[in-house]
CSV table of C-alpha atoms in Angstrom, one decimal:
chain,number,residue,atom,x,y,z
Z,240,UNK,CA,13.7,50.3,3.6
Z,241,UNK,CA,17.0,50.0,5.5
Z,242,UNK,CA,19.6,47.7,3.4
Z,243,UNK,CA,19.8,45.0,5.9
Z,244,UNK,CA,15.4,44.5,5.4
Z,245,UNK,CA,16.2,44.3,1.7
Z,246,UNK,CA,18.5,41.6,2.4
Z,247,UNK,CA,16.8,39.7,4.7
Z,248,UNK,CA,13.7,39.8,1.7
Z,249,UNK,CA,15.9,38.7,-0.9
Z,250,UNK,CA,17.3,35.9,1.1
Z,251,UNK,CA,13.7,34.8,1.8
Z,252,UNK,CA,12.5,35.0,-1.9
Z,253,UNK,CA,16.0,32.9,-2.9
Z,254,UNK,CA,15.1,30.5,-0.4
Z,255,UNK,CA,11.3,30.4,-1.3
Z,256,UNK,CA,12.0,30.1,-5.2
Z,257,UNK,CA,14.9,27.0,-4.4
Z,258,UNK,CA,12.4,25.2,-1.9
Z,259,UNK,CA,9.6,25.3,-5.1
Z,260,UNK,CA,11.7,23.9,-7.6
Z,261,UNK,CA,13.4,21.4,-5.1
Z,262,UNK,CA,10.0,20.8,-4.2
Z,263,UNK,CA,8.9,20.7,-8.2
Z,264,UNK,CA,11.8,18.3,-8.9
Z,265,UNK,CA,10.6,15.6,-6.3
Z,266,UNK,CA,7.0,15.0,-7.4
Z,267,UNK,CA,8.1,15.3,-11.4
Z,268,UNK,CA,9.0,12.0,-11.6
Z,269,UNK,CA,5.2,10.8,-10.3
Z,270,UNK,CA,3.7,13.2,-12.4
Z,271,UNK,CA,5.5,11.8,-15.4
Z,272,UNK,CA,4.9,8.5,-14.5
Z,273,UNK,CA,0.9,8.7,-13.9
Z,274,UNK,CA,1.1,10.8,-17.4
Z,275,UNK,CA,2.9,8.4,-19.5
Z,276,UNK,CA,0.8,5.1,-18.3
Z,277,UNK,CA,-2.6,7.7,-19.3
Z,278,UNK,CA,-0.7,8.3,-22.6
Z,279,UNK,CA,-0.1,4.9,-23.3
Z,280,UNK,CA,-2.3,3.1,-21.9
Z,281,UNK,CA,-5.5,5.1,-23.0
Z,282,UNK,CA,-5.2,3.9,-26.7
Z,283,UNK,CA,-5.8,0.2,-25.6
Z,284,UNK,CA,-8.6,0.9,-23.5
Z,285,UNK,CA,-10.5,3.4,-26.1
Z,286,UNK,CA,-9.5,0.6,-29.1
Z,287,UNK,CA,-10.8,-2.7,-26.9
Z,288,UNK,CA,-13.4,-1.0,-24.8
Z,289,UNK,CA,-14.5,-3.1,-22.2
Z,290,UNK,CA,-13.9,-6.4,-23.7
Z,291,UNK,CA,-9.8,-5.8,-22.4
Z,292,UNK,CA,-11.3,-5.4,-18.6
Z,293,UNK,CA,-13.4,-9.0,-19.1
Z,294,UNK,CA,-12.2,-11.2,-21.7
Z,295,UNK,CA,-9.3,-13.8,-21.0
Z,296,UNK,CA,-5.3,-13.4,-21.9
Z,297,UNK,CA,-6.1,-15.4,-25.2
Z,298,UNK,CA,-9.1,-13.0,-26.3
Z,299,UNK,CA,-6.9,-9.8,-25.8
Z,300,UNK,CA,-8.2,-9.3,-21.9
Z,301,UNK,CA,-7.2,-9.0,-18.4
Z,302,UNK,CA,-10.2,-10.0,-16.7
Z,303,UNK,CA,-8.9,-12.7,-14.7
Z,304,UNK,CA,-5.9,-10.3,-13.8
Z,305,UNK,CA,-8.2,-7.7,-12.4
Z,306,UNK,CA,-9.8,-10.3,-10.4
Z,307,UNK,CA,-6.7,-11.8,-9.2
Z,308,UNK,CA,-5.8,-9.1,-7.8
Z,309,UNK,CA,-9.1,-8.1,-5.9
Z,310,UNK,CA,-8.8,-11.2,-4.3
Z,311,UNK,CA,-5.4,-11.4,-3.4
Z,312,UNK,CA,-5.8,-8.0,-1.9
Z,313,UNK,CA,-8.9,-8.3,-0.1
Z,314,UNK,CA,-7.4,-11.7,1.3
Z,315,UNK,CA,-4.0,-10.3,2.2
Z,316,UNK,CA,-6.3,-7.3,4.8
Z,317,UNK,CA,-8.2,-9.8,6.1
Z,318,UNK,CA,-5.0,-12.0,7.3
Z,319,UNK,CA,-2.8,-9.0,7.6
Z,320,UNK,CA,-4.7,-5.9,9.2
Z,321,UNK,CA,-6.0,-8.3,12.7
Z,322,UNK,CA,-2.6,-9.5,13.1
Z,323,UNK,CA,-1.0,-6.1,12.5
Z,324,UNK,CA,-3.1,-4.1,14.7
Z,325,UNK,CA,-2.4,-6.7,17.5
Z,326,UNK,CA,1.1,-6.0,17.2
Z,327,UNK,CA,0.6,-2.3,17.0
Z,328,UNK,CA,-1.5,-2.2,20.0
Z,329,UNK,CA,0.7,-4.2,21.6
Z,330,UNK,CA,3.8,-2.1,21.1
Z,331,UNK,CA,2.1,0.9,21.6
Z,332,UNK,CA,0.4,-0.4,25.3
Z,333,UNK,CA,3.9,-2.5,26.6
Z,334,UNK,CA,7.0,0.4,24.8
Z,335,UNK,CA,9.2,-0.9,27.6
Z,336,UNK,CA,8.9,-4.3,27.8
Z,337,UNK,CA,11.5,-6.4,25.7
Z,338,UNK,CA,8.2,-8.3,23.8
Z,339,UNK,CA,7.2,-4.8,23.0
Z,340,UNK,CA,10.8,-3.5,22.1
Z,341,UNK,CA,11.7,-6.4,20.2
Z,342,UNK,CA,8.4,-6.5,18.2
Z,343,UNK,CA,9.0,-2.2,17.2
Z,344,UNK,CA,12.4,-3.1,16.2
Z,345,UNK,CA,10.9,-6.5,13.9
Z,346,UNK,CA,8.4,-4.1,12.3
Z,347,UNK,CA,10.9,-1.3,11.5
Z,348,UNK,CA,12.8,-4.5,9.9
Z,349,UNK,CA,10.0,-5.9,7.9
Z,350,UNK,CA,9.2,-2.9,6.2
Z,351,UNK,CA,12.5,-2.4,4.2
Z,352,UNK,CA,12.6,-6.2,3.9
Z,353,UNK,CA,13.1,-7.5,0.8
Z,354,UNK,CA,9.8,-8.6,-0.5
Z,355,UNK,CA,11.0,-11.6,-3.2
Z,356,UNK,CA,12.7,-13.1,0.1
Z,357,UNK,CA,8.8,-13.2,1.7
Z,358,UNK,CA,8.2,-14.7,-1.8
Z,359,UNK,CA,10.9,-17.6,-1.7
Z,360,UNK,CA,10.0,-18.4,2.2
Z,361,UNK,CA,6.2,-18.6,1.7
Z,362,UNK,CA,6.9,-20.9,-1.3
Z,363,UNK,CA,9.2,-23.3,0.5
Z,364,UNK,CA,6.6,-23.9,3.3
Z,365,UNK,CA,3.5,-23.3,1.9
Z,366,UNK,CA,3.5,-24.2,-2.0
Z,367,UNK,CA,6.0,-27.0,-2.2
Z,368,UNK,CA,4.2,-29.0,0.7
Z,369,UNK,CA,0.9,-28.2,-1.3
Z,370,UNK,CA,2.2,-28.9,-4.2
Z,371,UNK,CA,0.7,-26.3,-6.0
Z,372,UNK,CA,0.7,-22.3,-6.6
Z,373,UNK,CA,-2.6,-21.0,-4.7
Z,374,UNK,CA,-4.3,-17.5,-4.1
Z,375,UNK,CA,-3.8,-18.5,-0.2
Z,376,UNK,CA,-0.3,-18.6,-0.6
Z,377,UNK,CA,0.0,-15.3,-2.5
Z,378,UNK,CA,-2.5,-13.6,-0.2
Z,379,UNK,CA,-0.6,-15.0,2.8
Z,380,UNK,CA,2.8,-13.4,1.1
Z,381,UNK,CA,1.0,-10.0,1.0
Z,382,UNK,CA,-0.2,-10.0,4.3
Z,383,UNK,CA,3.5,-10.2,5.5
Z,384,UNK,CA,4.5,-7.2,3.2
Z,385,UNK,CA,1.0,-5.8,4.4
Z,386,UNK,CA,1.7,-5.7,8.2
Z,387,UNK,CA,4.3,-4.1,9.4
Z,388,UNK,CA,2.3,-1.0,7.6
Z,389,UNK,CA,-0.6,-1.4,9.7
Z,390,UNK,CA,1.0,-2.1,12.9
Z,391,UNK,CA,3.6,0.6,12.6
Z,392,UNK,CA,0.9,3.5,12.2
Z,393,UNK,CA,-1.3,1.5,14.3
Z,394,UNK,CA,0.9,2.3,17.4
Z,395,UNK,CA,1.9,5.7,16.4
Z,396,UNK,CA,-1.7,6.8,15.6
Z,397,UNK,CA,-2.5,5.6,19.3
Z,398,UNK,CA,0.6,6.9,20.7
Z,399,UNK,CA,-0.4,10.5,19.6
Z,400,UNK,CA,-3.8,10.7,21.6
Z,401,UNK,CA,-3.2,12.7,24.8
Z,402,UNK,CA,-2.8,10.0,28.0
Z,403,UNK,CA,-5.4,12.0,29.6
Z,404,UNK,CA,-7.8,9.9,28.1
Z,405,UNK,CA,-6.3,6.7,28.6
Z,406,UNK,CA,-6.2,7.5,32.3
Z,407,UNK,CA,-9.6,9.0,32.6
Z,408,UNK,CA,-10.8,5.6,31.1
Z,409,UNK,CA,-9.3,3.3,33.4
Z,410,UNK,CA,-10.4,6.4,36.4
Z,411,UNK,CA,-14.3,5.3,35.2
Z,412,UNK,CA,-13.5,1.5,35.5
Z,413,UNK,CA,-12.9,0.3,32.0
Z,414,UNK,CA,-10.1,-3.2,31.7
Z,415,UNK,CA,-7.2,-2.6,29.9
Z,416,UNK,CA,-8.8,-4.1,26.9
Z,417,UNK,CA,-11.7,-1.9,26.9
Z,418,UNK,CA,-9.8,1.2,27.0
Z,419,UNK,CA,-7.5,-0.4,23.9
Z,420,UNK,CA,-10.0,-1.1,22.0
Z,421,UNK,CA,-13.2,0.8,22.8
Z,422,UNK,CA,-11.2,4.4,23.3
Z,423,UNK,CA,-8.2,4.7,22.5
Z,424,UNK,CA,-8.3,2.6,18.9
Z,425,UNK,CA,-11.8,4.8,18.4
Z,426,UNK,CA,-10.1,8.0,18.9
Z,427,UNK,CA,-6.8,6.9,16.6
Z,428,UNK,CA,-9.2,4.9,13.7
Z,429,UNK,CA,-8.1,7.6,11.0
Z,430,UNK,CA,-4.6,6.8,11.6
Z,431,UNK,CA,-5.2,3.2,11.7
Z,432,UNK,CA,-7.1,3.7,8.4
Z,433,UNK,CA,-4.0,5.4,6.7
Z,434,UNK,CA,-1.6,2.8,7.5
Z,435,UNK,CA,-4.6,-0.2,5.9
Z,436,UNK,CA,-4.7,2.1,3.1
Z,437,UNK,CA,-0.9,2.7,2.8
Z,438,UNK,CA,-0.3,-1.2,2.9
Z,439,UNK,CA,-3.0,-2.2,0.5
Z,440,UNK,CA,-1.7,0.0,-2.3
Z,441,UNK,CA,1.9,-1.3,-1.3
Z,442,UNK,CA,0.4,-5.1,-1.6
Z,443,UNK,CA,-1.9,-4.3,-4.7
Z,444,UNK,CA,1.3,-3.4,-6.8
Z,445,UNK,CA,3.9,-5.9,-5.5
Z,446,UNK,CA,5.5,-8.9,-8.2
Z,447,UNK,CA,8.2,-10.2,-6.6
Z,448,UNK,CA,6.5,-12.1,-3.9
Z,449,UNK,CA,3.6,-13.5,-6.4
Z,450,UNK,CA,6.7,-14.7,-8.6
Z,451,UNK,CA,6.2,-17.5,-6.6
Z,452,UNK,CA,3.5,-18.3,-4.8
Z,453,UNK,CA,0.2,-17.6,-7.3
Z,454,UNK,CA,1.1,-19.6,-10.6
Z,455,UNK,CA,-0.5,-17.2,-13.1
Z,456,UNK,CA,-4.0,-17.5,-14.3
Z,457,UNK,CA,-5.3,-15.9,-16.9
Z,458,UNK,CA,-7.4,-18.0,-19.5
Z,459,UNK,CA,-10.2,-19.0,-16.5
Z,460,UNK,CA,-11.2,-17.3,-13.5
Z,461,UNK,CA,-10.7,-18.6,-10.2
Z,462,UNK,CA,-12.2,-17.1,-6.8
Z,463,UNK,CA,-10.9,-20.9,-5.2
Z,464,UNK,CA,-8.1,-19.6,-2.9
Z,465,UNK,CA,-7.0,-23.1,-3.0
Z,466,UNK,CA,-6.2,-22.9,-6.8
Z,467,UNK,CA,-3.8,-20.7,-9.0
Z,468,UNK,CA,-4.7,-17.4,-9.8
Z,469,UNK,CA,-3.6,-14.1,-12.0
Z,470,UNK,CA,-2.4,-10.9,-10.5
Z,471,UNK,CA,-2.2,-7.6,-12.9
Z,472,UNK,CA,1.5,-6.7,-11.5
Z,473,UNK,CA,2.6,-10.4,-12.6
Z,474,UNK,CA,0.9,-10.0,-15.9
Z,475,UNK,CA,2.3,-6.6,-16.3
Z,476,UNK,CA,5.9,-8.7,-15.3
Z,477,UNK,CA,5.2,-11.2,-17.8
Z,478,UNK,CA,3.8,-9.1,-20.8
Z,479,UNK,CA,7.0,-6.7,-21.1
Z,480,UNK,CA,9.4,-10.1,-21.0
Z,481,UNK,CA,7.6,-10.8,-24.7
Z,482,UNK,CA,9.3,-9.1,-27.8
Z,483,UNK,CA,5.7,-8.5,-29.6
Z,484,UNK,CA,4.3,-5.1,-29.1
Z,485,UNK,CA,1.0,-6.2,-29.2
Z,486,UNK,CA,2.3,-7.6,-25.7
Z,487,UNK,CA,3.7,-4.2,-24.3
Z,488,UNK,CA,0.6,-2.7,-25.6
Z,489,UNK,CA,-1.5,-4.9,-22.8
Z,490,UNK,CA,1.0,-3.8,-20.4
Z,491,UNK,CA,0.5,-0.8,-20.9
Z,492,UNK,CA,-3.4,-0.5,-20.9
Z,493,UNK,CA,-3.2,-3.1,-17.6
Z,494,UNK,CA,-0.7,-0.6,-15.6
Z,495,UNK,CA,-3.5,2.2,-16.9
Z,496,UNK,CA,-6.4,-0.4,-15.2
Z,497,UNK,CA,-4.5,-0.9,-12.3
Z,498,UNK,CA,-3.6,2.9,-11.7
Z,499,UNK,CA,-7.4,3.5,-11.8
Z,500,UNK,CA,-8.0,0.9,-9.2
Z,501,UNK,CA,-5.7,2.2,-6.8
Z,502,UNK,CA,-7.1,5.8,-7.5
Z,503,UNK,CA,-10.7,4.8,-7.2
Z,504,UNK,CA,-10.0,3.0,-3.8
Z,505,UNK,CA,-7.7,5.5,-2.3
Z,506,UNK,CA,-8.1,9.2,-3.3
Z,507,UNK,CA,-11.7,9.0,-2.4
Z,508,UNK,CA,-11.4,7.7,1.1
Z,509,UNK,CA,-8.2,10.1,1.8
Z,510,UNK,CA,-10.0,12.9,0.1
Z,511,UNK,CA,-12.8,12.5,3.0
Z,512,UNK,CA,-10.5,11.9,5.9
Z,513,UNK,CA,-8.2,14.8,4.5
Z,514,UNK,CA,-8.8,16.8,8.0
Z,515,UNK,CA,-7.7,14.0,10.1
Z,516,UNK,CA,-5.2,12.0,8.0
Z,517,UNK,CA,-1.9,13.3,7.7
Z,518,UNK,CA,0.2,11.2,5.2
């Protein structure tokens, strides 16, 4: 083996062994996170069993939590994701126009936004005229973190699929709105399915924004999106302000309930689109 082949493998097994431990370095910190809520939350869980996932605040539960934030996230798709992929389709069919322009450019804005500000604006026009907090007004504080997600991989997921089938659509007669939305959203549904998924488990974990707008509920439950309700992030919020660790205890075991939730909704659905979702 000549010296400059040696070299040339050395360098390449240098690079390989920096890359890993770069590589190693990044995703620590998530797998240290995930293992210290399983660590400390698990005790909770085992000791309470599944009195903590239906009894009240009061009873040593976070029932009303976990339902809180069901609702509030089911709620914030079904006003976010139609709005969201209206604005992604709409980008992705008019990239030229100055609606289309302008509305990439808002997107890109809204999604390093800062998400107590969508908090403090949907409180001053929806909660103080109401005069109460409300699921609604939660829900319709998610959807606004929720959408520029959607709509953002909305029109790059339809902006990957070859033109050639755009145009062979319109070639066979199809509107404009028939190739939109019977061909070309068909062909790019995994990618539109990433982005929901990427902006549900953004909204599912959010505070700041449910600071508020919900109120807190956690001695009843509510499914009245009209009333206040209880979120497990604003629980979570609240419990570590107490000096009792009883208190961090149920902060702990709700981050473990919450990281299961997320887990049981997403990981299965990614694991099955793994061939056609690229995150």
């Amino acid at each position: 083996m000549s010296n400059t082949k040696r070299i040339r493998l050395i360098k390449d097994k240098i690079f390989l062994i920096v890359v890993s431990f770069l590589t190693f370095l990044a995703v620590l910190p998530l797998f240290h996170i995930i293992f210290s809520i399983i660590v400390r939350g698990y005790p909770i869980l085992a000791e309470r069993g599944i009195s903590f996932l239906t009894n009240t605040l009061s009873d040593g539960g976070i029932g009303p939590a976990i339902v809180g934030t069901l609702l509030l996230t089911v709620l914030a798709t079904l006003i976010g994701v139609p709005l969201a992929f209206l604005a992604g389709a709409y980008a992705y069919e008019f990239p030229k126009s100055f609606i289309g322009r302008a509305t990439k450019v808002l997107l890109q804005i809204m999604l390093e936004f800062p998400t107590i500000l969508v908090g403090t604006f949907v409180m001053a026009v929806l909660v103080v005229p109401m005069g109460t907090y409300s699921a609604l007004a939660g829900a319709i504080a998610l959807a606004l973190i929720l959408t520029p997600y959607v709509a953002v991989y909305t029109e790059e997921a339809m902006s990957e699929i070859p033109r050639i089938y755009k145009e062979g659509a319109y070639a066979l007669g199809c509107t404009r709105a028939q190739v939109i939305f019977k061909v070309i959203t068909k062909m790019a549904k995994k990618g539109i399915l990433t982005g929901i998924l990427i902006g549900m488990a953004k909204v599912a974990g959010e505070t700041a924004p449910l600071l508020f707008t919900v109120g807190g509920l956690y001695e009843t439950y509510s499914l009245n999106p009209l009333q206040p309700i209880g979120a497990i992030p604003l629980l979570i919020y609240n419990l570590i302000q107490s000096p009792s660790p009883e208190d961090h205890k149920m902060a702990w075991g709700a981050a473990l309930v919450m990281l299961i939730i997320f887990l049981s909704i997403f990981v299965p659905i990614r694991y099955a689109l793994k061939e056609d979702i690229k995150l």
